[in-house]
Coordinates of C-alpha atoms in Angstrom, one line a residue:
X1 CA -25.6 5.7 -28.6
X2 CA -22.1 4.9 -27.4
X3 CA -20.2 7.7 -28.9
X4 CA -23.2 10.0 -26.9
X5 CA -22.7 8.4 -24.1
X6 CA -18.6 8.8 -24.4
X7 CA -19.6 12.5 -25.0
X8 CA -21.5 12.7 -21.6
X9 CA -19.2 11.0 -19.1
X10 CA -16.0 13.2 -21.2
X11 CA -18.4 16.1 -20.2
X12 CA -19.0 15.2 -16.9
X13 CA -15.1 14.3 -16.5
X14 CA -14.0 17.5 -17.2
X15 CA -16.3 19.3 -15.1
X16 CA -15.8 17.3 -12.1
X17 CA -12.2 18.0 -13.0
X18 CA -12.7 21.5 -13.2
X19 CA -14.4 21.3 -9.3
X20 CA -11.6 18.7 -8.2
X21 CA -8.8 21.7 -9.5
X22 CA -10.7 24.4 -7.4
X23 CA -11.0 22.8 -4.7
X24 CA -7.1 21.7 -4.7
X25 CA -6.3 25.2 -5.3
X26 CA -8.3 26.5 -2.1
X27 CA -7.3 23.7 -0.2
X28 CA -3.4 24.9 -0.7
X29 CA -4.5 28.3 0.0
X30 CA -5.9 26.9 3.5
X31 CA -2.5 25.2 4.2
X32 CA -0.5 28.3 3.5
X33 CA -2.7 30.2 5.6
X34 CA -3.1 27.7 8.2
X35 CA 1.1 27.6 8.4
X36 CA 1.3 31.4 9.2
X37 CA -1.5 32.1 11.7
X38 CA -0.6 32.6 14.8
X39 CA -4.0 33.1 16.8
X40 CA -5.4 29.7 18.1
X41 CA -8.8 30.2 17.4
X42 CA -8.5 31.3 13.6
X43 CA -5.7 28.3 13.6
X44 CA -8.4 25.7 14.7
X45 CA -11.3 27.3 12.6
X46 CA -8.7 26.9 10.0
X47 CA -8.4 23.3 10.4
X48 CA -11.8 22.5 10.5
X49 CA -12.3 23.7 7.0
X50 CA -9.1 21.9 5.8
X51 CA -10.4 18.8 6.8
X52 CA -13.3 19.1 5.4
X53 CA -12.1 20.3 1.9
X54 CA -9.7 17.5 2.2
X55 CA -12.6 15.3 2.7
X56 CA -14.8 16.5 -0.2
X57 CA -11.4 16.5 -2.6
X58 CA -11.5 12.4 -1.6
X59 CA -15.0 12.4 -2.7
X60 CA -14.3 14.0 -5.9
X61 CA -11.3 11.5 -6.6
X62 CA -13.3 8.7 -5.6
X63 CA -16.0 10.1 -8.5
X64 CA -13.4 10.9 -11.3
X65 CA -12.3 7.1 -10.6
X66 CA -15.4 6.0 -11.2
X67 CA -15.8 8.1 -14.7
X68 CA -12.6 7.1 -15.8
X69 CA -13.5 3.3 -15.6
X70 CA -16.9 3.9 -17.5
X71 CA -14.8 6.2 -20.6
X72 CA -12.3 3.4 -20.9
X73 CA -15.2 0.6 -20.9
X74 CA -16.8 2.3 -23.4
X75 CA -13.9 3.2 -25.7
X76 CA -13.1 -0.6 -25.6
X77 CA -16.6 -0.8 -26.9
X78 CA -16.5 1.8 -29.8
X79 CA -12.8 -0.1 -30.7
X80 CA -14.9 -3.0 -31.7
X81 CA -16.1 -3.8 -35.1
X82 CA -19.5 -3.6 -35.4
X83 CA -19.7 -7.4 -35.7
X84 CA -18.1 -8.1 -32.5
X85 CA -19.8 -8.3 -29.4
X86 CA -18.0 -7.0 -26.1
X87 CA -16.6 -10.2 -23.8
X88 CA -19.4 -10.7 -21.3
X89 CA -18.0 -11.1 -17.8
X90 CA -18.5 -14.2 -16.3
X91 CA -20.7 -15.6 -13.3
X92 CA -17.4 -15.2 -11.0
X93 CA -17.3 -11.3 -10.6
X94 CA -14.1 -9.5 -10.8
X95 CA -15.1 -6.6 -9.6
X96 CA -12.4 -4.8 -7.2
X97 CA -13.6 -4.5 -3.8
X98 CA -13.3 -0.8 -2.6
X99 CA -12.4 -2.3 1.0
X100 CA -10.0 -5.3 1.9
X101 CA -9.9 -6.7 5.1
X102 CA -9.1 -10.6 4.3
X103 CA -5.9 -9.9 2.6
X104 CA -2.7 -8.2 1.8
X105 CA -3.3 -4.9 -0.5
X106 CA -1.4 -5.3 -3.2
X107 CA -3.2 -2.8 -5.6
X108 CA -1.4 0.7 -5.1
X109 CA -4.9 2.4 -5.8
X110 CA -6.4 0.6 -2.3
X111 CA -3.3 1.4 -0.4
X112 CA -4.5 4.8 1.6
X113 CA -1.8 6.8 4.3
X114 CA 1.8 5.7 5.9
X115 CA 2.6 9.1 3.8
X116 CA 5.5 9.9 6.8
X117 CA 6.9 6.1 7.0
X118 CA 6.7 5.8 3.0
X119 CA 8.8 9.5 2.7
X120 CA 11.7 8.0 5.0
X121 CA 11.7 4.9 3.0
X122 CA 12.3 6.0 -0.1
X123 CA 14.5 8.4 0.9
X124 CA 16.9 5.5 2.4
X125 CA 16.3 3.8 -1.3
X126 CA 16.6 6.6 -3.5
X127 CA 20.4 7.7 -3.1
X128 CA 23.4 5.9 -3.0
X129 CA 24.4 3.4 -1.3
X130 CA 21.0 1.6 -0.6
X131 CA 20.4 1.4 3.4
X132 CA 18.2 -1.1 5.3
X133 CA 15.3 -0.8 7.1
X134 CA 12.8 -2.7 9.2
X135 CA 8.6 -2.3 9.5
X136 CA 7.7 -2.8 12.7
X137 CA 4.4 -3.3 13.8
X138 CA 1.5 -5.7 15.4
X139 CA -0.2 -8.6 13.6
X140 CA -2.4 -7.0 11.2
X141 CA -1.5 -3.6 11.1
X142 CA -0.7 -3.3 7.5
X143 CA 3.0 -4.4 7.5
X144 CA 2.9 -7.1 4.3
X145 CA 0.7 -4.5 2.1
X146 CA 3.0 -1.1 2.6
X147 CA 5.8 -3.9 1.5
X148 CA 3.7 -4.8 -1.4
X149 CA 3.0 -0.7 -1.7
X150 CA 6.7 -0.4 -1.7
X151 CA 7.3 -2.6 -5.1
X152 CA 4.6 -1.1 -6.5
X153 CA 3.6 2.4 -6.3
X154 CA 6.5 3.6 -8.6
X155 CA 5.4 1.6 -11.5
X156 CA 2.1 1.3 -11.7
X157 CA 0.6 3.1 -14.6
X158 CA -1.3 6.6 -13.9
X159 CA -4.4 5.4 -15.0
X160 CA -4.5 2.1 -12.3
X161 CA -3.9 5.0 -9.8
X162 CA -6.5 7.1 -7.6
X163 CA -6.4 11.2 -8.8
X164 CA -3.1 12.8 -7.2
X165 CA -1.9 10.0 -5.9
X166 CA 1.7 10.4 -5.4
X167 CA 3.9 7.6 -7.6
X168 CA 7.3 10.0 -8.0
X169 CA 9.0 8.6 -5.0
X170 CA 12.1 7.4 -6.9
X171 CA 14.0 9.3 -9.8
X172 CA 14.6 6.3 -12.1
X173 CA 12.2 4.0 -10.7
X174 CA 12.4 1.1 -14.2
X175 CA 16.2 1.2 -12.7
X176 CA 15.2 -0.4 -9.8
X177 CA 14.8 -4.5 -9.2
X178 CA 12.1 -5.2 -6.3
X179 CA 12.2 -9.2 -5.0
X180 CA 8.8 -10.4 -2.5
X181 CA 9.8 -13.1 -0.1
X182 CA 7.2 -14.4 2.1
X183 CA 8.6 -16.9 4.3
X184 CA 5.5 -18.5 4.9
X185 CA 5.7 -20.1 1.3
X186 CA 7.2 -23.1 1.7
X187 CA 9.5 -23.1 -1.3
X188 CA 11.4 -19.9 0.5
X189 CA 12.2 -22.1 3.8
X190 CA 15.4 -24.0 2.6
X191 CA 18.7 -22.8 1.3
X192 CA 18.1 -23.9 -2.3
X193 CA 14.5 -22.4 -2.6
X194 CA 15.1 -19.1 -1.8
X195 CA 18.4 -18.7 -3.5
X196 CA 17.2 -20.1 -6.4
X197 CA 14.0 -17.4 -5.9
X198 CA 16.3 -14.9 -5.8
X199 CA 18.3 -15.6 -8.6
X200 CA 15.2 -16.0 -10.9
X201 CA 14.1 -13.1 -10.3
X202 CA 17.3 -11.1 -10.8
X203 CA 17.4 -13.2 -14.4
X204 CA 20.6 -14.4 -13.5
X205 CA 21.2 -18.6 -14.5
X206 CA 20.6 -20.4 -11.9
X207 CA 22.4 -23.8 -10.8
X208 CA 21.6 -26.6 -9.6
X209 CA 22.1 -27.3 -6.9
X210 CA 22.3 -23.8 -5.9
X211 CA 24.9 -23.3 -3.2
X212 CA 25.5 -20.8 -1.2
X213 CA 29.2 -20.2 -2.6
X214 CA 28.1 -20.2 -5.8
X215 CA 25.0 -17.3 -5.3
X216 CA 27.4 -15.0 -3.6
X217 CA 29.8 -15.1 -6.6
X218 CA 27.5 -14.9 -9.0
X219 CA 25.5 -11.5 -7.6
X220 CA 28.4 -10.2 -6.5
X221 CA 29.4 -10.2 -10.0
X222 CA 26.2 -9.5 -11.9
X223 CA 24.2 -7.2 -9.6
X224 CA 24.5 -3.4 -11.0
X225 CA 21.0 -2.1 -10.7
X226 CA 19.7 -0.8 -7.5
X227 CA 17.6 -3.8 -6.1
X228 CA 15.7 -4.5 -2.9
X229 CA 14.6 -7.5 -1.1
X230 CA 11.3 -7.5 0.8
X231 CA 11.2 -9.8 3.6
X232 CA 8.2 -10.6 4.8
X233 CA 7.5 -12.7 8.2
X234 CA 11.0 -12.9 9.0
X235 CA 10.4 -14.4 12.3
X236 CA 8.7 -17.5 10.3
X237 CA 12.3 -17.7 8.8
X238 CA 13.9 -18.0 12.1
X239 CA 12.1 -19.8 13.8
X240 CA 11.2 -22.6 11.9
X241 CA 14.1 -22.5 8.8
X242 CA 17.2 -24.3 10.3
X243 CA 18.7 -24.1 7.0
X244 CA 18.3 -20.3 7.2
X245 CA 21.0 -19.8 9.8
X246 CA 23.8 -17.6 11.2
X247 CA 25.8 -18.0 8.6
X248 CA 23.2 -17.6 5.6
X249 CA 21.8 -14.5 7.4
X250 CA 25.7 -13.2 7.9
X251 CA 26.4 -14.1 4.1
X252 CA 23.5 -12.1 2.9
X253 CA 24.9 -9.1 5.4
X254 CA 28.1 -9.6 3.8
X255 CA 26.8 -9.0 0.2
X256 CA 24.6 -6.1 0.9
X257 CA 27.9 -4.2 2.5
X258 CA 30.7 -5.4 1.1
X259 CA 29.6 -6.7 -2.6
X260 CA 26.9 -5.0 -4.3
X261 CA 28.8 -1.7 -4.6
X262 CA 25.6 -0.1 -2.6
X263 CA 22.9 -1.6 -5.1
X264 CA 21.6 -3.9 -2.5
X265 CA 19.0 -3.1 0.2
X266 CA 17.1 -5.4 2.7
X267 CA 13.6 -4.2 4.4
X268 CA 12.1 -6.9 7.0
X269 CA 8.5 -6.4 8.4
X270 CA 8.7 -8.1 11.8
X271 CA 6.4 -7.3 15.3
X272 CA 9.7 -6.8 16.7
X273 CA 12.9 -5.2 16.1
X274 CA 15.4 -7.1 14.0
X275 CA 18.0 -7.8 17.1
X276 CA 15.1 -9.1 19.5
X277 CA 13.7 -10.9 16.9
X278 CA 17.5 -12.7 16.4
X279 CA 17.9 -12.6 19.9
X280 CA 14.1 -14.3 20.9
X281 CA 14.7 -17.1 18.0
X282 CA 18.7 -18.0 19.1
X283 CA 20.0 -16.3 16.1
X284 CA 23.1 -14.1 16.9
X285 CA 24.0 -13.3 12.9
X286 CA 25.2 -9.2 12.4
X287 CA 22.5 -9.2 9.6
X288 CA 20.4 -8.0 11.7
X289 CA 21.9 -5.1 13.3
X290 CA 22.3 -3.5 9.7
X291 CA 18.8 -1.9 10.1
X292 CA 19.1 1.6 11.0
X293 CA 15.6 2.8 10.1
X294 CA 12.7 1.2 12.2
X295 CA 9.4 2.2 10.9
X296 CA 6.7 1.7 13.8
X297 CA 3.4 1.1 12.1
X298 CA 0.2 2.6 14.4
X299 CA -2.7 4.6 13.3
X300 CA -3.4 6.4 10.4
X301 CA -3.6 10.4 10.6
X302 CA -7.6 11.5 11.0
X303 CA -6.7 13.0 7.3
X304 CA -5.1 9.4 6.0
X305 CA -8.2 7.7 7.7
X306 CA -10.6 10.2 6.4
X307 CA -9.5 10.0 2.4
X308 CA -10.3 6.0 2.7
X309 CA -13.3 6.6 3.9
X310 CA -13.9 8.7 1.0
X311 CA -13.1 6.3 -1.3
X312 CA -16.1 4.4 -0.8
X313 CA -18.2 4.0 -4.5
X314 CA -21.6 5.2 -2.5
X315 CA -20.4 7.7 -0.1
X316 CA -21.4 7.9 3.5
X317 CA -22.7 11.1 5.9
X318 CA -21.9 12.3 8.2
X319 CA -22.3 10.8 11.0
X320 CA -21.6 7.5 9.7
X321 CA -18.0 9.0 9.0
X322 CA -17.3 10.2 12.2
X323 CA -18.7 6.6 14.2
X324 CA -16.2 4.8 11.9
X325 CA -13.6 6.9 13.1
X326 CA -13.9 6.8 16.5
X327 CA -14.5 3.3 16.7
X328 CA -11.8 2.8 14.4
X329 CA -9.7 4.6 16.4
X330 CA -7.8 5.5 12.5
X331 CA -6.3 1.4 12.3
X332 CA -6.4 0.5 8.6
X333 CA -8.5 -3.2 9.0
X334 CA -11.0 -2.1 11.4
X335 CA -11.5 1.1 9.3
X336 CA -11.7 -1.2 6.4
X337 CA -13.8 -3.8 8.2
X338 CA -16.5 -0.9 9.3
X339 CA -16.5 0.8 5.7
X340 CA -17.0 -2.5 4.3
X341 CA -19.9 -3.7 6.8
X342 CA -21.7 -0.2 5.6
X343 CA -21.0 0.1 2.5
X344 CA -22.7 -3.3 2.1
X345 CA -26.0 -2.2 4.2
X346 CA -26.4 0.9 1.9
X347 CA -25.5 -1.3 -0.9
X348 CA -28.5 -3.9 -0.1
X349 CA -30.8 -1.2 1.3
X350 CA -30.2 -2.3 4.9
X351 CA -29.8 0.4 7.5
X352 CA -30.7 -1.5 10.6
X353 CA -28.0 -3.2 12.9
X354 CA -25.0 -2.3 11.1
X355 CA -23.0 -0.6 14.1
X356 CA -23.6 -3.8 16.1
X357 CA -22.6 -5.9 13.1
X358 CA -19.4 -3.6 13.0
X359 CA -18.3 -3.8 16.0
X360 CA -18.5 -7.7 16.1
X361 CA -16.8 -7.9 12.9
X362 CA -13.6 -6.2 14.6
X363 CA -13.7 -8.2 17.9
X364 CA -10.8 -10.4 16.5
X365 CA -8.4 -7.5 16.1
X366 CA -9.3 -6.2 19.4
X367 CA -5.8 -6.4 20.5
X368 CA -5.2 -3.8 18.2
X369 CA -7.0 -1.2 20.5
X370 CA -4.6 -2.2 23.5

């Protein structure tokens, strides 16, 4: 019965394949068309049915997903000997949840848009010497998951990934060293923490104590690979890490520019620019003027917002689609937190009160909306 059923889902596979290729193929038609017309009207008409083959393309990702995961469960199954059961999940479900509103994304396949703000990132990474940059943006608005993105999406295996979703950002990408620092933890808010966090990571011995001396020597002598360090709630770091000061900050500016022979690169997500931020907390350290790319993080395109709507495992009409949007107003969490609060209704068979459940869900990120 299992190798039928493998036989089935390969067959229903390819032929959603074969529907998910046509409809790529017309919708690149439609863009090429769309970039030489001239008239308004035929331009807007155009549009129209762009978005909504972009929209039933999601759809069709969003099934292939889901046919993929059921042909690799089941050839898992077939692998077994005939005497071995398949593990049972547990009681505690592991199940992926299609929308996250609780927590960073750190799953590449979940992450949806920032297409503009991840194409000038990369670019600043991918050639020589490294540069900086900083991710602006208010609480909530996605900053700590496109820097989880960011370390991510080059590596991650194909088959982890949604259909055409792009991974080729970087040439060599096993070349390249990514450190997370959250500066919330703890263990990152002293001198010896974080150096020794960062050493560990670069698998380079580390001392003890670990000195400040003694870290600049030793990366300075040992880093060759192109590496980046994510810094995440920077402000945390200066306003509460007295160890952290002018001159740590200036010593890590030092080795990015003077000692790394352009391997090194620093990107911050902050609410505010780098040189307020310094400025706000007392800090007057040059680190932070070394950011010369500030990406502002605000709404998501209609398109970006419409393809994670799409990615919902029961998919919505209509009109459902378009009320999540405008109340939405294309912000990641609140599109999240609606998609979530109807996915669950049609889910449990519970159409009633939804919008009104909705919209109280997102009254804590109100000031979003401002």
């Amino acid at each position: 019965m299992s190798k039928e059923k493998q036989s089935r889902l390969e067959k229903k596979r390819e032929r959603l394949q074969n529907e998910w290729d046509l409809r790529d193929a017309k919708i690149a038609k439609l863009r090429n068309d769309l970039a030489i017309e001239a008239g308004s009207t035929n331009k807007f008409q155009l549009e129209q049915q762009l978005q909504q083959e972009e929209t039933e393309l999601s759809k069709l990702e969003n099934q292939l997903n889901q046919i993929e995961a059921q042909i690799t469960a089941n050839q898992v199954q077939l692998s077994l000997p005939s005497n071995i059961q398949p593990h049972q999940p547990q009681p505690n479900n592991e199940e992926a949840s299609p929308f996250i509103t609780g927590s960073p994304i750190t799953q590449p396949r979940y992450f949806f848009g920032r297409e503009k703000e991840l194409k000038r990132l990369f670019n600043l990474l991918k050639r020589h010497p490294l540069q900086n940059a900083a991710i602006i943006g208010k609480k909530r608005s996605g900053k700590t998951s496109l820097l989880h993105y960011l370390k991510n999406i080059t590596t991650t295996p194909r088959q982890q990934l949604r259909p055409n979703q792009k991974s080729d950002w970087l040439p060599q990408p096993e070349n390249y060293q990514w450190i997370f620092i959250d500066l919330q933890d703890a263990r990152m808010q002293n001198r010896d923490g974080l150096l020794k966090y960062i050493l560990e990571s670069l698998n380079i011995q580390v001392p003890t104590p670990c000195n400040l001396d003694y870290f600049m020597d030793v990366v300075s002598d040992n880093l060759h690979k192109p590496t980046v360090i994510l810094l995440d709630e920077i402000g945390v770091g200066l306003q509460r890490c007295p160890e952290l000061d002018d001159g740590f900050w200036e010593s890590l500016r030092s080795l990015a520019t003077n000692h790394t022979g352009g391997n090194l690169a620093f990107i911050l997500a902050t609410p505010e620019s780098p040189i307020e931020l310094a400025h706000n907390t007392g800090h007057s350290s040059p680190f932070f003027n070394i950011f010369g790319y500030i990406a502002h993080l605000e709404a998501l395109t209609q398109q970006e917002a419409r393809e994670l709507i799409a990615s919902s495992p029961i998919p919505f009409d209509d009109t459902d689609v378009e009320w999540i949007l405008n109340q939405s107003q294309f912000l990641p969490i609140l599109l999240q937190i609606l998609c979530r609060e109807r996915l669950f209704t049609l889910e449990e068979g519970e159409d009633e009160n939804w919008h009104e459940e909705g919209l109280r869900q997102m009254k804590p990120f109100a000031h979003l909306l401002d």
